[in-house]
JSON list of C-alpha atoms in Angstrom, two decimals:
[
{"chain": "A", "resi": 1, "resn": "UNK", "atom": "CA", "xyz": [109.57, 120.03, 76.53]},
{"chain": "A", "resi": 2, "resn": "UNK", "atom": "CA", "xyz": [111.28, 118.66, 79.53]},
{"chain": "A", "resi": 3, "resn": "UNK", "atom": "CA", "xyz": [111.77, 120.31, 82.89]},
{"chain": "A", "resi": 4, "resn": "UNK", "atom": "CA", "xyz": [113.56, 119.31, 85.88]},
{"chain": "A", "resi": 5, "resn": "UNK", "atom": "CA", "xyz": [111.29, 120.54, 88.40]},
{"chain": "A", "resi": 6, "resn": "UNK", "atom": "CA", "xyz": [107.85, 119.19, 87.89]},
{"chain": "A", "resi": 7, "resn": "UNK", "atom": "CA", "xyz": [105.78, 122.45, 89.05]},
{"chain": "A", "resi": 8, "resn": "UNK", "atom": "CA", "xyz": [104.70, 122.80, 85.64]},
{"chain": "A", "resi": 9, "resn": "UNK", "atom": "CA", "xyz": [100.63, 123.77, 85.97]},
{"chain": "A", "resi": 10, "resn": "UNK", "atom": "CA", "xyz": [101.32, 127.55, 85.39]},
{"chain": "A", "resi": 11, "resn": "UNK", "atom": "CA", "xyz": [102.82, 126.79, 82.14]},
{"chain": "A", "resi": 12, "resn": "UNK", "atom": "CA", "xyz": [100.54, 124.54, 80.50]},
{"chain": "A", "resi": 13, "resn": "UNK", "atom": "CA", "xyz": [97.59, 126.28, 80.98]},
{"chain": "A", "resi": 14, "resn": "UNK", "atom": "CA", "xyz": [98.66, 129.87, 80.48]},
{"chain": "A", "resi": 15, "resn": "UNK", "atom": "CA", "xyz": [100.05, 128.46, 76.81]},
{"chain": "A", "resi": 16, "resn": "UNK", "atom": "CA", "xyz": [96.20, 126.57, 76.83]},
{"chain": "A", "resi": 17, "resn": "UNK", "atom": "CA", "xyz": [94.43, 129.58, 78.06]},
{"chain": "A", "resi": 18, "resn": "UNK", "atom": "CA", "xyz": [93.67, 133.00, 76.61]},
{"chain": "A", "resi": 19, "resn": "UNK", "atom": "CA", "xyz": [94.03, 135.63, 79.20]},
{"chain": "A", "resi": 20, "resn": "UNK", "atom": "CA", "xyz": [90.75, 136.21, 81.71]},
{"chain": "A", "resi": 21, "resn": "UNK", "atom": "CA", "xyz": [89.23, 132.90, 80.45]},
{"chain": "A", "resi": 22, "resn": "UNK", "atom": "CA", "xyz": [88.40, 130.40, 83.24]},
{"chain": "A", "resi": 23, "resn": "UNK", "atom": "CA", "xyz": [89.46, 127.10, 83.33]},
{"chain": "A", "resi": 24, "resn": "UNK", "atom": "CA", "xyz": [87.34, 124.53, 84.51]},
{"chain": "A", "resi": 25, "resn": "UNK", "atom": "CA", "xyz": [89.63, 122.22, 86.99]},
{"chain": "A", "resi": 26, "resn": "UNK", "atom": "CA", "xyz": [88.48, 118.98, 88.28]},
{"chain": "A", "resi": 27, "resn": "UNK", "atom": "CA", "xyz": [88.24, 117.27, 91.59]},
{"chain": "A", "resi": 28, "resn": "UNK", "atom": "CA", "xyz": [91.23, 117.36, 93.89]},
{"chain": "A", "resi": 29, "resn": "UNK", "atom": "CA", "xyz": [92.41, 120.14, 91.42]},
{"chain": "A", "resi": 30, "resn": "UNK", "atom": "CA", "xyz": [96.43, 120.37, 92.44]},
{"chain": "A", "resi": 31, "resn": "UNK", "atom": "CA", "xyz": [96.30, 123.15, 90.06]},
{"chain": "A", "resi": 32, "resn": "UNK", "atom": "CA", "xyz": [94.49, 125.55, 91.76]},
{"chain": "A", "resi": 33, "resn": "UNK", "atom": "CA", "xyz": [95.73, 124.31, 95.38]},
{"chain": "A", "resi": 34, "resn": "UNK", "atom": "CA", "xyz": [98.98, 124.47, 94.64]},
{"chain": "A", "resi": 35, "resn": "UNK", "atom": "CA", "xyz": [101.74, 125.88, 92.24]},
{"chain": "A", "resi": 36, "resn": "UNK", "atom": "CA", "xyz": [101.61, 129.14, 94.63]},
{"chain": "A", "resi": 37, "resn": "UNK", "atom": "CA", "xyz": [98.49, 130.76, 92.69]},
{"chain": "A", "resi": 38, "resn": "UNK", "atom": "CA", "xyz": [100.61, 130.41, 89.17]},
{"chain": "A", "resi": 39, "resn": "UNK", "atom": "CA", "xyz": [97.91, 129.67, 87.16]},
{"chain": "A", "resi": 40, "resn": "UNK", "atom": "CA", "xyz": [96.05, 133.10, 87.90]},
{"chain": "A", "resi": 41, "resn": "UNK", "atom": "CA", "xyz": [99.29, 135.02, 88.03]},
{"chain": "A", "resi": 42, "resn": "UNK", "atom": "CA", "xyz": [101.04, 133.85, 84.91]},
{"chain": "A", "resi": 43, "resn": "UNK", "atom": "CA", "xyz": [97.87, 133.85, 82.68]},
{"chain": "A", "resi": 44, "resn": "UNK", "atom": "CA", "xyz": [95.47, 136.08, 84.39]},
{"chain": "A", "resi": 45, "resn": "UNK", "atom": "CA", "xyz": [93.04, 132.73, 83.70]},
{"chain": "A", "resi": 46, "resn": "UNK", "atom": "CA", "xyz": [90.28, 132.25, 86.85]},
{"chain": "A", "resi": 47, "resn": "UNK", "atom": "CA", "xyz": [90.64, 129.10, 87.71]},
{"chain": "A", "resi": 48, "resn": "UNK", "atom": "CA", "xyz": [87.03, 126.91, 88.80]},
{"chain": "A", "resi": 49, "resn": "UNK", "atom": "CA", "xyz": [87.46, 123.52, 90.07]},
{"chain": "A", "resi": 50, "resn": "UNK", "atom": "CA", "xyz": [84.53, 120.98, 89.66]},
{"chain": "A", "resi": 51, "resn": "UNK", "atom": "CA", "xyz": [83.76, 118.47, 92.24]},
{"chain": "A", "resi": 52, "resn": "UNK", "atom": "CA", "xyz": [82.12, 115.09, 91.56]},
{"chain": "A", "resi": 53, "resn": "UNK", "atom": "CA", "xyz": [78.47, 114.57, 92.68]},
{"chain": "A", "resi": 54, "resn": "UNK", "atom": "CA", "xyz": [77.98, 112.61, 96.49]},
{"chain": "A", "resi": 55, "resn": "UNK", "atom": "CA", "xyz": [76.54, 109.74, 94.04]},
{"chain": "A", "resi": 56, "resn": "UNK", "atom": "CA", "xyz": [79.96, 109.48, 92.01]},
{"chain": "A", "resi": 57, "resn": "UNK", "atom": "CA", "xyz": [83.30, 109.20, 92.45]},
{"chain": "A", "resi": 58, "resn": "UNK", "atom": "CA", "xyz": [84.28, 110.67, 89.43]},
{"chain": "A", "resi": 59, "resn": "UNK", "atom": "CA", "xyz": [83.76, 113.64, 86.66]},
{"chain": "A", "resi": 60, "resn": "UNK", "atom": "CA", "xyz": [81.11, 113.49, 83.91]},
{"chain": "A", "resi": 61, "resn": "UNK", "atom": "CA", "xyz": [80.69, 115.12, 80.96]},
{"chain": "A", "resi": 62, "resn": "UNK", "atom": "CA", "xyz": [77.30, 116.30, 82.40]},
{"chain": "A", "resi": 63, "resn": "UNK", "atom": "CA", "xyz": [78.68, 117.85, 85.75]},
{"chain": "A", "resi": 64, "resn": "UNK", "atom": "CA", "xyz": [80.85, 119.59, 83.55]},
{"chain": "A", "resi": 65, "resn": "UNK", "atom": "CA", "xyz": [78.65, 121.04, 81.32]},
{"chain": "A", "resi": 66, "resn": "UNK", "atom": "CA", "xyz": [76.48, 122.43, 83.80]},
{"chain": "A", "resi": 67, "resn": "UNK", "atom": "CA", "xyz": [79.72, 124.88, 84.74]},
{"chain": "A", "resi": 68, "resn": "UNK", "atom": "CA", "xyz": [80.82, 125.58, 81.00]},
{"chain": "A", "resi": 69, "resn": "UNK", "atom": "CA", "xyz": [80.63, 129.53, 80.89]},
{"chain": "A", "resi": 70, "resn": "UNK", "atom": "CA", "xyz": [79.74, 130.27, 77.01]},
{"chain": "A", "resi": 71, "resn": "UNK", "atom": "CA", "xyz": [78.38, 134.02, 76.45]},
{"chain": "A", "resi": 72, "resn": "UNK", "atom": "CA", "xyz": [78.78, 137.02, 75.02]},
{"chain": "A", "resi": 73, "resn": "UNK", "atom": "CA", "xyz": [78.17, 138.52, 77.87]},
{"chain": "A", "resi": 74, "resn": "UNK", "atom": "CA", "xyz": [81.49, 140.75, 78.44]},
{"chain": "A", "resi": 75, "resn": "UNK", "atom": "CA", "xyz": [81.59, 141.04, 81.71]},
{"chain": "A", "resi": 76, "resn": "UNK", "atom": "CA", "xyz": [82.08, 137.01, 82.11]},
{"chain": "A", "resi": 77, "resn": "UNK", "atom": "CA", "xyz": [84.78, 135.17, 81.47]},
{"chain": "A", "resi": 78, "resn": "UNK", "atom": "CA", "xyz": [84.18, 132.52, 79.45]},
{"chain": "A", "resi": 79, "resn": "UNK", "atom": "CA", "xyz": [85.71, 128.91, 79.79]},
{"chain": "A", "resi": 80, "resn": "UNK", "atom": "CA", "xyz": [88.62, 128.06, 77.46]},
{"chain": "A", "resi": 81, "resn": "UNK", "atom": "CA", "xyz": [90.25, 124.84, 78.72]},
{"chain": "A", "resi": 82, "resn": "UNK", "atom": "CA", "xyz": [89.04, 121.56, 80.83]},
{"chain": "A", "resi": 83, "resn": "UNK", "atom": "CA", "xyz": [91.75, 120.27, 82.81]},
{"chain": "A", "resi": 84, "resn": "UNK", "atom": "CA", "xyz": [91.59, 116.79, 83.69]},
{"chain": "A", "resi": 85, "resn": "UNK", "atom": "CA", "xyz": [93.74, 114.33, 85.86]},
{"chain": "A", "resi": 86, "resn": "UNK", "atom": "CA", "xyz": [94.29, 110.67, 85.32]},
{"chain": "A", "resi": 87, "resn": "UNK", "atom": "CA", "xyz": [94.78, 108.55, 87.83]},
{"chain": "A", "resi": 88, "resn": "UNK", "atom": "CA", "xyz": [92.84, 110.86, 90.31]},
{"chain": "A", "resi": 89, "resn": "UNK", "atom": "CA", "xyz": [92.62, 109.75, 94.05]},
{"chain": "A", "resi": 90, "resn": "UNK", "atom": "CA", "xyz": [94.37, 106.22, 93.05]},
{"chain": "A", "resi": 91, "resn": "UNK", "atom": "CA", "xyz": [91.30, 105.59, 90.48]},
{"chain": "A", "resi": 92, "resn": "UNK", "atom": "CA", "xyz": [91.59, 105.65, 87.04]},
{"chain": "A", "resi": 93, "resn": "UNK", "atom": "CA", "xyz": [89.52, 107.88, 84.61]},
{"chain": "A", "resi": 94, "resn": "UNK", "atom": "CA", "xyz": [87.61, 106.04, 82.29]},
{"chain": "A", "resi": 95, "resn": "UNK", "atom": "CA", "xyz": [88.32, 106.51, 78.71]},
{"chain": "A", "resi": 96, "resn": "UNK", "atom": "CA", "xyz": [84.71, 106.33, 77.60]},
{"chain": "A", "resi": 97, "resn": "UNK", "atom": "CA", "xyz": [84.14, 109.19, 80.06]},
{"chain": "A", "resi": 98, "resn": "UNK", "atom": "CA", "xyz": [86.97, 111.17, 78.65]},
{"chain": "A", "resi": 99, "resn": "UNK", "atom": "CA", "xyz": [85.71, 110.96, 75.09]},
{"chain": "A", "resi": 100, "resn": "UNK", "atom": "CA", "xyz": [82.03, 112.32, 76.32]},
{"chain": "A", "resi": 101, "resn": "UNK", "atom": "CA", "xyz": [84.41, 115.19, 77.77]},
{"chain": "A", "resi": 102, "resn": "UNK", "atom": "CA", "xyz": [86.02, 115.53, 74.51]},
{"chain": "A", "resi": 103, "resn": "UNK", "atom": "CA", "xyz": [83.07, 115.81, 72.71]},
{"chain": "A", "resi": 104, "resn": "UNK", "atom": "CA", "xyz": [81.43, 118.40, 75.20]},
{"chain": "A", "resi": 105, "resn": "UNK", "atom": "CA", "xyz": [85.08, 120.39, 74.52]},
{"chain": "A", "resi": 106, "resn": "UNK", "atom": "CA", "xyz": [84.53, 120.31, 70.62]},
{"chain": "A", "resi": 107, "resn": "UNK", "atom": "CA", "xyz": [80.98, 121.49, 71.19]},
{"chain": "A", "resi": 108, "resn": "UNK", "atom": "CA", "xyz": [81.82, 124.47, 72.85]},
{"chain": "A", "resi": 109, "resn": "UNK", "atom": "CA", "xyz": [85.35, 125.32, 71.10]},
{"chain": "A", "resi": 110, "resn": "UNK", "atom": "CA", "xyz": [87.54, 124.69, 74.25]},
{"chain": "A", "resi": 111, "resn": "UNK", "atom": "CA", "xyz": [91.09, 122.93, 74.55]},
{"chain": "A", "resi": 112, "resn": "UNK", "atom": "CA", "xyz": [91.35, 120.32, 76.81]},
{"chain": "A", "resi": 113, "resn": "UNK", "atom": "CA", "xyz": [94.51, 119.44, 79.29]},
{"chain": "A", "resi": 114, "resn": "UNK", "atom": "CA", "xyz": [95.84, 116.05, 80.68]},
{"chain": "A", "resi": 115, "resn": "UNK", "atom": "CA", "xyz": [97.56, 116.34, 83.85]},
{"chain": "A", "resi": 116, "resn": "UNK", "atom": "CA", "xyz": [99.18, 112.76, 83.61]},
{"chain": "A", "resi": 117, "resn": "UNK", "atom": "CA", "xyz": [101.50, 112.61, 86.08]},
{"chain": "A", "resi": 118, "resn": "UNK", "atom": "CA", "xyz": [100.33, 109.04, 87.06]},
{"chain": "A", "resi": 119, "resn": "UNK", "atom": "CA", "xyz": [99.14, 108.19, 83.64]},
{"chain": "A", "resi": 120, "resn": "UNK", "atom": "CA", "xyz": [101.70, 105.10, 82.95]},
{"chain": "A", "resi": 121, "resn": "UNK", "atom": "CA", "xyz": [99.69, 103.71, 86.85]},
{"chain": "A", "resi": 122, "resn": "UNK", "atom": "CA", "xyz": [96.50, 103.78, 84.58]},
{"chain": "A", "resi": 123, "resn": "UNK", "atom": "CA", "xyz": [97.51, 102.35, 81.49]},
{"chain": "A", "resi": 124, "resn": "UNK", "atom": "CA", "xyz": [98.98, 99.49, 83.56]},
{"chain": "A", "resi": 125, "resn": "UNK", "atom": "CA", "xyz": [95.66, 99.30, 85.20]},
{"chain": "A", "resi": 126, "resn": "UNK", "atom": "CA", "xyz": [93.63, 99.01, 82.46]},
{"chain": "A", "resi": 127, "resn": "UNK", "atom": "CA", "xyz": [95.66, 98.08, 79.56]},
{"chain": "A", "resi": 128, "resn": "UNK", "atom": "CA", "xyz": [95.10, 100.87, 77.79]},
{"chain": "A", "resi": 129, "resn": "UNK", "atom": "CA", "xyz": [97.72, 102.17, 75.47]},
{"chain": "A", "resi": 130, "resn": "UNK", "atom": "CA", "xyz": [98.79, 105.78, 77.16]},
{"chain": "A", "resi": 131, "resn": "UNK", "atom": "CA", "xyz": [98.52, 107.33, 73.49]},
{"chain": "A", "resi": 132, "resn": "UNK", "atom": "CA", "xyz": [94.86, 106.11, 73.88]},
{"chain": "A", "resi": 133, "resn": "UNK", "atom": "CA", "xyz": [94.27, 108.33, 76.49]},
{"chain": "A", "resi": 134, "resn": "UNK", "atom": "CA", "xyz": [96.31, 111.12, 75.24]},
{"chain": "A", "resi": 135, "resn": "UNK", "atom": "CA", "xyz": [95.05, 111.78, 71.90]},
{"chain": "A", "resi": 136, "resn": "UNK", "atom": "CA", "xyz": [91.84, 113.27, 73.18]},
{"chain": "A", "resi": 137, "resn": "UNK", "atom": "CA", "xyz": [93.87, 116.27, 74.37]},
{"chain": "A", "resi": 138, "resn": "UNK", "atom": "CA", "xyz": [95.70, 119.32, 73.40]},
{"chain": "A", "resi": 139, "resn": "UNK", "atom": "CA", "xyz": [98.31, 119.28, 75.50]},
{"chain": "A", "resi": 140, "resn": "UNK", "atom": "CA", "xyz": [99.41, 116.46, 78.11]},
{"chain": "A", "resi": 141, "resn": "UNK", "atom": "CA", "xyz": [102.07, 116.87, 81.30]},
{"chain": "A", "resi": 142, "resn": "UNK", "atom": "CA", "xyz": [103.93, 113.60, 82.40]},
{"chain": "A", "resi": 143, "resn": "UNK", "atom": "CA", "xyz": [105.78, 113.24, 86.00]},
{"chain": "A", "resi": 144, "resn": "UNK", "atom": "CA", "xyz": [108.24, 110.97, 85.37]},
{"chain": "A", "resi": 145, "resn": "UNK", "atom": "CA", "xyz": [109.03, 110.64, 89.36]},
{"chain": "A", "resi": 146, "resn": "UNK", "atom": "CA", "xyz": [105.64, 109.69, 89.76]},
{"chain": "A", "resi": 147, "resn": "UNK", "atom": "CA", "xyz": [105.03, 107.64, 86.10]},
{"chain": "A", "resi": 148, "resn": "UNK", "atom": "CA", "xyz": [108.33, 106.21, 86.14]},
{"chain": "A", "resi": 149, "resn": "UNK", "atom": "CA", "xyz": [110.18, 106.35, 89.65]},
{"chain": "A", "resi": 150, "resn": "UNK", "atom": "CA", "xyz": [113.14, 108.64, 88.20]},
{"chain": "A", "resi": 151, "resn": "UNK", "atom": "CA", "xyz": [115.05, 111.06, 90.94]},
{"chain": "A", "resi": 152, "resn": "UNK", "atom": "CA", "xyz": [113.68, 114.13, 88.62]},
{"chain": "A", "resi": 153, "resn": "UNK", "atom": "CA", "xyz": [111.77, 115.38, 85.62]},
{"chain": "A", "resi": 154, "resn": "UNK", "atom": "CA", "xyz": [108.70, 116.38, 83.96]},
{"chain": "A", "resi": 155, "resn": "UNK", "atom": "CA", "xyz": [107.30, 116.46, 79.59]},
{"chain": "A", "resi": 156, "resn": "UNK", "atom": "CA", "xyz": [105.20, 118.53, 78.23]},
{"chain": "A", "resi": 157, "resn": "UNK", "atom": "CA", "xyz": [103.41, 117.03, 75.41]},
{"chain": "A", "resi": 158, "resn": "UNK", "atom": "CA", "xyz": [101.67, 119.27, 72.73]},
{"chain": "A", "resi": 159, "resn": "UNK", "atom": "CA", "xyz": [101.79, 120.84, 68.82]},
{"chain": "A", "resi": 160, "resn": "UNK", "atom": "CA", "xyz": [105.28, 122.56, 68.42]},
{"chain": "A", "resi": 161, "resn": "UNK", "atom": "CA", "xyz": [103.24, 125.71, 68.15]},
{"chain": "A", "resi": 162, "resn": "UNK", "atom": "CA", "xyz": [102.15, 124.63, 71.71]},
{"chain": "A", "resi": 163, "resn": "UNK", "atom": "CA", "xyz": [105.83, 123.96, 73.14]},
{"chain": "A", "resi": 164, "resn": "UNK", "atom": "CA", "xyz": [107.25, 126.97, 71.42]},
{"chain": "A", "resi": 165, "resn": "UNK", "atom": "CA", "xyz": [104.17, 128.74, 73.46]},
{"chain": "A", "resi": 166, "resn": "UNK", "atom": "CA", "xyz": [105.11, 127.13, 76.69]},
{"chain": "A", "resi": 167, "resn": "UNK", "atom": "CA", "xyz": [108.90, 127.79, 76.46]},
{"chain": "A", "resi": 168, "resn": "UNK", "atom": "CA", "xyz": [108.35, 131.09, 76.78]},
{"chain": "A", "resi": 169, "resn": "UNK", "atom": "CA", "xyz": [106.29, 131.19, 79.91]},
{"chain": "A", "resi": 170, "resn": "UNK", "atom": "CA", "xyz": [109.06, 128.36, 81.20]}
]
């Protein structure tokens, strides 16, 4: 799906998210900064942004797990999606790291969300193949101002069940 504008957030995780499920954000979250509260009024999802540790400079799968909300417990909402960025702060995520994520996301049934506005910067970087990185998610946003150095633009990357979702919230 391709939009002009690239404020986007709202739509890919309210077509991730089921409604009053948090999403677990991570560090320098432009998600839940920005995009005038959209993620929380489009999808009624609570958004919870996870910081690194002082001793690292990025995510891991174990500072994420420590946050994962999985009960039965009906008066908490439970986490549904992981939400990650890539390049974050100029560095690039590791893939190894991102496939511990992955498998923490199988574990506990929950989608996971590439915000990959920069992610052509970190496949130059590292020589990584962008599909690489991308297969290890549900659904995957590209800027291609940022990515690319085009005037305009934004894709949304996911199943067709997924786009067909997203259109609607569009």
């Amino acid at each position: 799906m391709f939009r002009q504008r690239g404020n986007g957030p709202p739509i890919r995780l309210t077509a991730n998210a089921n409604v009053c499920l948090k999403t677990r954000l991570t560090s320098k979250p432009e998600l839940f900064h920005y995009e005038l509260g959209g993620i929380a009024f489009h999808s009624a999802c609570q958004a919870c942004p996870i910081f690194p540790s002082e001793t690292t400079a990025m995510l891991t799968a174990e500072l994420i797990e420590k946050r994962i909300y999985a009960t039965n417990d009906l008066h908490t909402a439970n986490t549904s999606i992981i939400a990650l960025e890539n390049t974050l702060n100029g560095m690039v995520f590791a893939l190894e790291e991102i496939e511990k994520i992955k498998a923490l996301a199988t574990k506990f049934n929950l989608k996971m969300h590439l915000d990959g506005a920069r992610l052509w910067n970190a496949s130059t970087a590292t020589g990584i193949p962008m599909h690489e990185y991308c297969k290890h998610f549900d659904s995957v946003s590209l800027c291609l101002s940022k990515g690319l150095g085009a005037p305009i633009g934004s894709v949304l990357v996911g199943t067709k069940a997924f786009i067909q979702r997203a259109k609607q919230y569009r």
